[in-house]
């Protein structure tokens, strides 16, 4: 747990400088990882990484995340299955911002600076490697789009 102190007029420097990745797997928010400014956060399967993902589609040294010039950046490290930001595969360094979804294998990592806010209110659409559809956020609830088999 990260403790943050602030007053109504100002936020402490450490709160402003840091950010977080919140991991979701199989639709469940699971872990919160702090991204300290001034340090490179490595992500991968290997135990030497700061963030270790136990996913067979994740490379040993998959990507890294760091702050440069006041902006957070993510860099794919030539991973086999790629790193996706908001559904787009990246091949180099790209900036990330509040609410961006990073997908590595079956794990989605939401980038945020404020973990006190509900994560599902970001109003974003995320896609897996094989999704080819758009989400209708105005729909009243789940609905069947296609049946694969018929019973009886």
CSV table of C-alpha atoms in Angstrom, one decimal:
chain,number,residue,atom,x,y,z
A,1,UNK,CA,0.0,0.0,0.0
A,2,UNK,CA,1.3,3.5,-0.9
A,3,UNK,CA,0.7,6.2,1.6
A,4,UNK,CA,0.1,9.7,0.2
A,5,UNK,CA,-0.2,12.9,2.2
A,6,UNK,CA,-1.7,16.0,0.7
A,7,UNK,CA,-3.5,19.2,1.7
A,8,UNK,CA,-6.3,20.9,-0.1
A,9,UNK,CA,-3.9,23.4,-1.6
A,10,UNK,CA,-1.0,21.2,-2.7
A,11,UNK,CA,0.0,17.7,-3.5
A,12,UNK,CA,3.3,16.3,-2.3
A,13,UNK,CA,6.1,16.0,-4.9
A,14,UNK,CA,6.3,12.2,-4.6
A,15,UNK,CA,2.6,11.8,-5.5
A,16,UNK,CA,2.9,14.0,-8.6
A,17,UNK,CA,6.1,12.2,-9.8
A,18,UNK,CA,4.9,8.6,-9.4
A,19,UNK,CA,2.4,6.6,-11.4
A,20,UNK,CA,0.9,3.1,-11.2
A,21,UNK,CA,0.1,0.1,-13.3
A,22,UNK,CA,-2.9,-1.8,-12.2
A,23,UNK,CA,-3.0,-5.4,-13.5
A,24,UNK,CA,-6.2,-7.0,-14.7
A,25,UNK,CA,-6.4,-10.7,-15.7
A,26,UNK,CA,-9.5,-12.5,-16.7
A,27,UNK,CA,-11.6,-9.4,-16.0
A,28,UNK,CA,-10.4,-9.1,-12.4
A,29,UNK,CA,-8.2,-6.2,-11.0
A,30,UNK,CA,-5.4,-8.0,-9.2
A,31,UNK,CA,-2.2,-6.1,-8.5
A,32,UNK,CA,-1.0,-2.5,-8.2
A,33,UNK,CA,2.6,-1.7,-9.2
A,34,UNK,CA,4.1,1.6,-8.3
A,35,UNK,CA,6.2,3.3,-11.1
A,36,UNK,CA,8.8,5.5,-9.3
A,37,UNK,CA,10.1,8.5,-11.3
A,38,UNK,CA,13.8,8.5,-11.9
A,39,UNK,CA,13.9,4.7,-12.3
A,40,UNK,CA,13.3,2.3,-15.2
A,41,UNK,CA,10.7,-0.3,-14.4
A,42,UNK,CA,11.3,-3.5,-16.3
A,43,UNK,CA,8.4,-5.9,-17.1
A,44,UNK,CA,8.7,-9.5,-18.0
A,45,UNK,CA,8.7,-13.2,-16.9
A,46,UNK,CA,12.3,-13.2,-15.5
A,47,UNK,CA,12.6,-12.8,-11.7
A,48,UNK,CA,15.1,-10.0,-12.2
A,49,UNK,CA,12.3,-7.7,-13.5
A,50,UNK,CA,10.7,-5.1,-11.2
A,51,UNK,CA,7.2,-6.3,-12.4
A,52,UNK,CA,7.1,-10.0,-13.0
A,53,UNK,CA,4.2,-11.4,-15.1
A,54,UNK,CA,3.6,-15.1,-15.0
A,55,UNK,CA,2.1,-15.3,-18.5
A,56,UNK,CA,3.4,-17.7,-21.1
A,57,UNK,CA,3.0,-15.0,-23.8
A,58,UNK,CA,5.2,-12.6,-21.9
A,59,UNK,CA,8.9,-12.5,-22.8
A,60,UNK,CA,11.6,-12.8,-20.1
A,61,UNK,CA,12.5,-9.1,-20.7
A,62,UNK,CA,9.3,-7.8,-22.3
A,63,UNK,CA,9.2,-4.0,-22.0
A,64,UNK,CA,10.3,-1.2,-19.7
A,65,UNK,CA,8.5,2.0,-18.5
A,66,UNK,CA,10.2,5.2,-17.4
A,67,UNK,CA,9.7,8.9,-17.1
A,68,UNK,CA,11.6,11.2,-19.4
A,69,UNK,CA,11.2,14.9,-19.6
A,70,UNK,CA,8.1,14.8,-17.4
A,71,UNK,CA,6.4,12.3,-19.7
A,72,UNK,CA,5.9,8.5,-19.0
A,73,UNK,CA,7.2,6.3,-21.8
A,74,UNK,CA,6.9,2.6,-22.6
A,75,UNK,CA,9.4,0.7,-24.7
A,76,UNK,CA,9.0,-2.8,-26.2
A,77,UNK,CA,12.2,-4.8,-25.8
A,78,UNK,CA,11.8,-6.8,-29.0
A,79,UNK,CA,9.4,-9.1,-27.3
A,80,UNK,CA,8.2,-12.2,-29.2
A,81,UNK,CA,4.5,-11.5,-28.8
A,82,UNK,CA,4.6,-7.8,-28.6
A,83,UNK,CA,3.4,-5.0,-26.4
A,84,UNK,CA,0.1,-3.3,-27.1
A,85,UNK,CA,-1.0,0.1,-26.0
A,86,UNK,CA,-4.7,0.8,-26.4
A,87,UNK,CA,-4.9,-2.2,-28.8
A,88,UNK,CA,-2.0,-1.0,-31.0
A,89,UNK,CA,1.2,-3.0,-31.2
A,90,UNK,CA,4.2,-0.9,-30.4
A,91,UNK,CA,7.7,-1.5,-31.8
A,92,UNK,CA,9.6,1.3,-30.2
A,93,UNK,CA,9.2,3.9,-27.4
A,94,UNK,CA,5.8,5.6,-27.1
A,95,UNK,CA,4.4,8.0,-24.6
A,96,UNK,CA,1.7,6.7,-22.2
A,97,UNK,CA,-0.9,8.8,-20.4
A,98,UNK,CA,-3.7,8.5,-17.9
A,99,UNK,CA,-6.1,5.6,-18.7
A,100,UNK,CA,-3.9,4.0,-21.3
A,101,UNK,CA,-4.2,0.2,-21.4
A,102,UNK,CA,-1.0,-1.8,-21.9
A,103,UNK,CA,-1.6,-5.5,-22.9
A,104,UNK,CA,1.1,-8.1,-22.5
A,105,UNK,CA,-0.2,-11.6,-23.3
A,106,UNK,CA,-3.4,-12.1,-21.3
A,107,UNK,CA,-2.6,-9.4,-18.8
A,108,UNK,CA,-3.9,-5.9,-19.1
A,109,UNK,CA,-2.1,-3.1,-17.2
A,110,UNK,CA,-3.9,0.2,-16.8
A,111,UNK,CA,-1.7,3.2,-16.4
A,112,UNK,CA,-2.9,5.8,-13.9
A,113,UNK,CA,-1.6,8.5,-11.6
A,114,UNK,CA,-4.6,8.3,-9.2
A,115,UNK,CA,-5.4,4.9,-7.8
A,116,UNK,CA,-8.1,6.4,-5.5
A,117,UNK,CA,-10.5,6.7,-8.5
A,118,UNK,CA,-12.6,3.7,-9.8
A,119,UNK,CA,-10.7,2.1,-12.6
A,120,UNK,CA,-13.7,1.1,-14.8
A,121,UNK,CA,-14.8,4.7,-15.2
A,122,UNK,CA,-12.0,5.5,-17.6
A,123,UNK,CA,-14.5,4.9,-20.5
A,124,UNK,CA,-11.9,3.1,-22.6
A,125,UNK,CA,-12.1,0.2,-24.9
A,126,UNK,CA,-9.5,-2.5,-24.7
A,127,UNK,CA,-8.9,-5.2,-27.2
A,128,UNK,CA,-7.1,-8.5,-27.1
A,129,UNK,CA,-4.8,-9.7,-30.0
A,130,UNK,CA,-7.8,-11.2,-31.8
A,131,UNK,CA,-10.6,-8.8,-31.1
A,132,UNK,CA,-12.1,-7.2,-34.2
A,133,UNK,CA,-15.2,-5.5,-32.9
A,134,UNK,CA,-16.3,-2.3,-31.2
A,135,UNK,CA,-17.9,-2.1,-27.8
A,136,UNK,CA,-21.2,-0.3,-27.7
A,137,UNK,CA,-20.9,1.5,-24.3
A,138,UNK,CA,-24.5,2.7,-24.5
A,139,UNK,CA,-26.0,-0.8,-24.5
A,140,UNK,CA,-28.2,-1.8,-21.6
A,141,UNK,CA,-26.1,-4.9,-20.8
A,142,UNK,CA,-24.6,-8.0,-22.2
A,143,UNK,CA,-26.1,-9.6,-25.2
A,144,UNK,CA,-25.4,-12.5,-27.5
A,145,UNK,CA,-23.7,-11.5,-30.7
A,146,UNK,CA,-23.2,-14.9,-32.3
A,147,UNK,CA,-24.1,-18.4,-31.4
A,148,UNK,CA,-21.5,-21.1,-32.0
A,149,UNK,CA,-23.8,-24.1,-31.5
A,150,UNK,CA,-27.4,-24.9,-31.0
A,151,UNK,CA,-28.7,-27.2,-28.3
A,152,UNK,CA,-31.5,-29.7,-28.6
